[in-house]
């Protein structure tokens, strides 16, 4: 990932782990890890691990005899993850700074590689997938997930359309929309197969995400979503307030007695070498 060197990663990492991991990223991580059928002695690489929700789930299954490497380009994300695990059964995770486009591992190193909501943020995902193929062992497994188009994620859809309206551009031109650029299942399949991996399945799954209210979602993405936060900072305060009001209005239909329950849809892909 590049172009975000001016983000306050320490603040963003803490907010991401507190506000977005429990609501949005823990369920996706569980789905990805479940699809890998991990075995106790296997070696696992989690690319773009963030604060480690998928790494921790994998470690609980393999660390008795295997290993888990959690890789991310941002030291602040790694620090938050490591701080969470130093006293529990995931304490053996190896937290490493690294670049998905140039993995620092020998060929055929890992039994399993996982990658949760990361490929769409990479500047060169095809190059990263070739690296994934290289460091997987023969017969090794790969599992990933990417958000579907923001039409299938109405909270983000409302945010992106609000930003587009304030900028007088199309929603697809909003920078925050890049998080959904691999939302087409066939595009994702073709990209993965282009690396040499053999795709086993691509499945669209809707997850229900809970926030206390619309402002809970707004706080989560504006404080804990590093890339969305960066995009929102480019707007004047009055424009940001208008964007947030558009989100509140759009999410009224999802408001329950104690929370809003909003669909978030993703494609989950599994492959092997």
Coordinates of C-alpha atoms in Angstrom, one line a residue:
X1 CA 0.0 0.0 0.0
X2 CA 1.3 3.4 -0.8
X3 CA 0.3 7.1 -0.9
X4 CA -0.7 7.2 2.7
X5 CA 2.5 8.1 4.5
X6 CA 0.9 11.1 6.2
X7 CA -1.7 9.0 8.1
X8 CA -1.3 9.0 11.8
X9 CA -0.9 5.3 12.0
X10 CA -0.6 5.0 15.7
X11 CA -4.0 6.6 16.3
X12 CA -5.6 4.9 13.3
X13 CA -4.4 1.5 14.3
X14 CA -5.8 1.7 17.8
X15 CA -9.1 3.0 16.5
X16 CA -9.2 0.3 13.9
X17 CA -8.8 -2.4 16.4
X18 CA -11.3 -0.9 18.9
X19 CA -14.0 0.2 16.5
X20 CA -13.8 -1.9 13.3
X21 CA -12.2 -5.2 14.1
X22 CA -15.1 -6.4 16.4
X23 CA -17.8 -5.3 14.0
X24 CA -16.5 -5.7 10.5
X25 CA -13.2 -7.6 10.3
X26 CA -13.5 -10.3 13.0
X27 CA -16.4 -12.0 11.2
X28 CA -14.7 -11.9 7.8
X29 CA -11.4 -13.2 9.4
X30 CA -13.3 -16.1 10.9
X31 CA -14.8 -17.0 7.6
X32 CA -11.5 -16.9 5.8
X33 CA -9.7 -19.0 8.4
X34 CA -12.5 -21.5 8.5
X35 CA -12.1 -22.1 4.8
X36 CA -8.5 -23.1 5.0
X37 CA -9.0 -26.3 7.1
X38 CA -5.9 -25.6 9.1
X39 CA -3.9 -28.5 10.6
X40 CA -1.9 -28.2 13.9
X41 CA 1.6 -28.4 12.4
X42 CA 1.1 -26.1 9.4
X43 CA 2.8 -22.8 8.7
X44 CA 0.5 -19.8 8.0
X45 CA 1.2 -16.4 6.5
X46 CA -1.3 -13.6 7.0
X47 CA -0.7 -10.8 4.5
X48 CA -1.8 -7.3 5.4
X49 CA -2.7 -8.6 8.9
X50 CA -3.5 -5.2 10.4
X51 CA -3.9 -5.8 14.1
X52 CA -4.1 -9.5 13.6
X53 CA -7.7 -10.8 13.9
X54 CA -7.1 -13.6 11.3
X55 CA -3.6 -14.3 12.6
X56 CA -4.9 -14.8 16.1
X57 CA -7.6 -17.2 14.9
X58 CA -5.0 -19.1 12.9
X59 CA -2.6 -19.3 15.8
X60 CA -5.2 -20.8 18.0
X61 CA -5.3 -23.8 15.6
X62 CA -1.7 -24.3 14.6
X63 CA 0.7 -22.9 17.2
X64 CA 1.0 -26.0 19.2
X65 CA 3.3 -27.4 16.5
X66 CA 3.2 -25.0 13.6
X67 CA 3.8 -21.3 13.0
X68 CA 2.0 -18.1 12.1
X69 CA 3.6 -15.1 10.5
X70 CA 1.6 -11.8 10.6
X71 CA 2.8 -9.4 8.0
X72 CA 1.9 -5.8 7.5
X73 CA 3.6 -2.7 6.1
X74 CA 2.6 -0.6 9.1
X75 CA 4.6 -1.0 12.4
X76 CA 1.8 0.6 14.4
X77 CA -0.7 -2.1 13.3
X78 CA 1.7 -4.8 14.3
X79 CA 2.4 -3.2 17.6
X80 CA -1.3 -3.2 18.5
X81 CA -1.7 -6.8 17.5
X82 CA 1.4 -7.9 19.4
X83 CA 0.3 -6.1 22.5
X84 CA -3.0 -8.1 22.5
X85 CA -1.3 -11.5 22.3
X86 CA 1.8 -11.4 24.4
X87 CA 0.2 -13.1 27.3
X88 CA -2.2 -15.6 25.6
X89 CA -2.0 -18.7 23.5
X90 CA -1.4 -16.7 20.4
X91 CA 1.8 -15.3 21.9
X92 CA 4.0 -17.2 19.4
X93 CA 2.8 -15.2 16.4
X94 CA 5.8 -13.7 14.5
X95 CA 4.8 -10.1 13.8
X96 CA 6.8 -8.8 10.8
X97 CA 6.9 -5.6 8.8
X98 CA 6.8 -6.4 5.1
X99 CA 5.5 -5.6 1.6
X100 CA 3.0 -7.9 -0.1
X101 CA 4.6 -7.0 -3.4
X102 CA 8.1 -8.3 -2.4
X103 CA 7.7 -11.0 0.3
X104 CA 10.9 -11.6 2.2
X105 CA 10.5 -15.4 2.3
X106 CA 12.1 -18.3 0.3
X107 CA 10.1 -20.1 -2.3
X108 CA 7.7 -22.8 -1.0
X109 CA 7.7 -21.7 2.6
X110 CA 4.1 -21.7 3.8
X111 CA 1.3 -24.3 3.8
X112 CA -1.4 -21.7 4.0
X113 CA -1.6 -18.0 3.1
X114 CA -4.6 -15.8 4.1
X115 CA -5.3 -12.3 3.1
X116 CA -8.4 -10.5 4.4
X117 CA -9.7 -7.3 2.7
X118 CA -6.3 -6.4 1.5
X119 CA -5.9 -7.1 -2.3
X120 CA -8.1 -4.2 -3.3
X121 CA -5.9 -1.8 -1.4
X122 CA -2.6 -2.9 -3.0
X123 CA -1.1 -0.8 -5.8
X124 CA -0.2 -3.9 -7.8
X125 CA -2.4 -6.9 -6.6
X126 CA -1.3 -9.0 -9.5
X127 CA 2.3 -8.8 -8.4
X128 CA 1.3 -9.6 -4.8
X129 CA -0.5 -12.7 -6.0
X130 CA 2.5 -13.9 -7.9
X131 CA 4.5 -13.5 -4.7
X132 CA 1.8 -15.5 -2.9
X133 CA 2.2 -18.3 -5.4
X134 CA 5.9 -18.2 -5.1
X135 CA 6.1 -18.6 -1.3
X136 CA 3.3 -21.2 -1.1
X137 CA 4.4 -24.9 -0.9
X138 CA 3.2 -27.2 -3.7
X139 CA -0.4 -28.1 -2.8
X140 CA -0.6 -25.1 -0.4
X141 CA -3.8 -23.3 0.1
X142 CA -4.8 -19.6 -0.3
X143 CA -7.9 -17.9 1.1
X144 CA -8.9 -14.3 0.7
X145 CA -11.9 -12.0 0.9
X146 CA -12.8 -8.7 -0.8
X147 CA -15.8 -6.5 -0.4
X148 CA -18.4 -6.7 -3.1
X149 CA -19.5 -3.5 -4.9
X150 CA -20.5 -0.8 -2.4
X151 CA -24.1 -1.3 -3.6
X152 CA -24.0 -4.5 -1.5
X153 CA -22.6 -2.6 1.5
X154 CA -25.2 0.1 2.1
X155 CA -23.4 1.9 4.9
X156 CA -20.3 2.5 2.8
X157 CA -22.4 3.1 -0.2
X158 CA -24.1 6.0 1.5
X159 CA -20.8 7.4 2.6
X160 CA -19.3 7.1 -0.9
X161 CA -22.3 8.7 -2.6
X162 CA -22.3 11.5 -0.1
X163 CA -18.6 12.1 -0.8
X164 CA -19.3 12.0 -4.5
X165 CA -22.1 14.5 -4.2
X166 CA -19.9 17.0 -2.3
X167 CA -17.1 16.6 -4.9
X168 CA -19.5 16.6 -7.9
X169 CA -18.0 13.4 -9.3
X170 CA -19.3 9.9 -9.8
X171 CA -19.3 7.5 -6.8
X172 CA -16.7 5.3 -8.6
X173 CA -14.3 8.2 -8.7
X174 CA -14.3 8.7 -4.9
X175 CA -11.0 7.5 -3.5
X176 CA -12.8 5.6 -0.7
X177 CA -14.4 3.5 -3.5
X178 CA -11.1 1.8 -4.2
X179 CA -11.8 -0.5 -1.2
X180 CA -14.5 -2.0 -3.4
X181 CA -12.6 -2.2 -6.7
X182 CA -12.4 -6.0 -6.7
X183 CA -16.1 -6.4 -6.0
X184 CA -16.7 -8.4 -9.2
X185 CA -16.4 -12.2 -8.6
X186 CA -15.1 -13.0 -12.1
X187 CA -12.6 -10.2 -12.0
X188 CA -11.3 -11.5 -8.7
X189 CA -11.2 -15.1 -9.9
X190 CA -9.3 -14.1 -13.1
X191 CA -6.8 -12.1 -11.2
X192 CA -6.0 -15.0 -8.8
X193 CA -5.8 -17.5 -11.6
X194 CA -3.4 -15.2 -13.5
X195 CA -0.9 -15.8 -10.7
X196 CA -0.8 -19.6 -11.4
X197 CA -3.1 -20.5 -8.5
X198 CA -6.0 -22.8 -9.1
X199 CA -9.3 -21.3 -7.8
X200 CA -11.5 -23.8 -5.9
X201 CA -14.4 -21.5 -5.1
X202 CA -15.6 -17.9 -5.0
X203 CA -18.7 -17.4 -2.8
X204 CA -20.7 -14.2 -2.1
X205 CA -21.7 -14.0 1.5
X206 CA -23.7 -11.3 3.3
X207 CA -22.7 -10.5 6.8
X208 CA -24.8 -8.4 9.1
X209 CA -22.7 -5.8 10.9
X210 CA -23.9 -4.2 14.1
X211 CA -23.3 -0.7 15.2
X212 CA -25.0 1.2 18.0
X213 CA -26.4 3.7 15.5
X214 CA -25.3 5.5 12.3
X215 CA -22.9 7.6 14.3
X216 CA -21.2 4.5 15.5
X217 CA -20.5 3.5 11.9
X218 CA -19.4 7.1 11.1
X219 CA -17.0 7.1 14.0
X220 CA -15.6 3.7 13.1
X221 CA -14.7 4.6 9.5
X222 CA -13.7 8.2 10.1
X223 CA -11.4 7.3 13.0
X224 CA -10.6 3.6 12.5
X225 CA -10.6 3.3 8.7
X226 CA -7.1 4.7 7.7
X227 CA -7.9 5.2 4.0
X228 CA -11.4 6.5 4.5
X229 CA -10.2 8.8 7.2
X230 CA -7.6 10.2 4.8
X231 CA -10.2 10.8 2.1
X232 CA -12.6 12.5 4.6
X233 CA -9.8 14.8 5.7
X234 CA -9.8 16.3 2.2
X235 CA -13.3 17.8 2.7
X236 CA -14.2 21.1 4.6
X237 CA -16.0 20.6 7.8
X238 CA -19.4 21.7 6.4
X239 CA -19.0 19.1 3.5
X240 CA -18.1 16.4 6.0
X241 CA -21.1 17.1 8.1
X242 CA -23.3 17.0 5.0
X243 CA -21.8 13.6 4.1
X244 CA -22.4 12.2 7.6
X245 CA -26.0 13.4 7.4
X246 CA -26.5 11.6 4.2
X247 CA -25.2 8.4 5.9
X248 CA -27.6 8.9 8.9
X249 CA -30.5 9.4 6.5
X250 CA -29.7 6.3 4.5
X251 CA -29.2 4.1 7.6
X252 CA -32.5 5.0 9.2
X253 CA -34.2 2.0 7.6
X254 CA -31.7 -0.4 9.4
X255 CA -32.3 1.1 12.8
X256 CA -33.5 -1.4 15.4
X257 CA -34.4 -1.0 19.1
X258 CA -30.8 -1.1 20.3
X259 CA -28.6 -0.9 17.2
X260 CA -28.4 -0.7 13.5
X261 CA -27.9 -4.0 11.6
X262 CA -26.4 -3.3 8.2
X263 CA -25.6 -5.8 5.4
X264 CA -21.9 -6.0 4.4
X265 CA -21.3 -8.4 1.5
X266 CA -18.0 -9.9 0.4
X267 CA -16.6 -12.5 -1.9
X268 CA -14.6 -15.3 -0.2
X269 CA -12.2 -17.1 -2.5
X270 CA -10.2 -20.2 -1.9
X271 CA -7.4 -21.6 -4.1
X272 CA -4.5 -23.9 -4.1
X273 CA -1.0 -24.1 -5.7

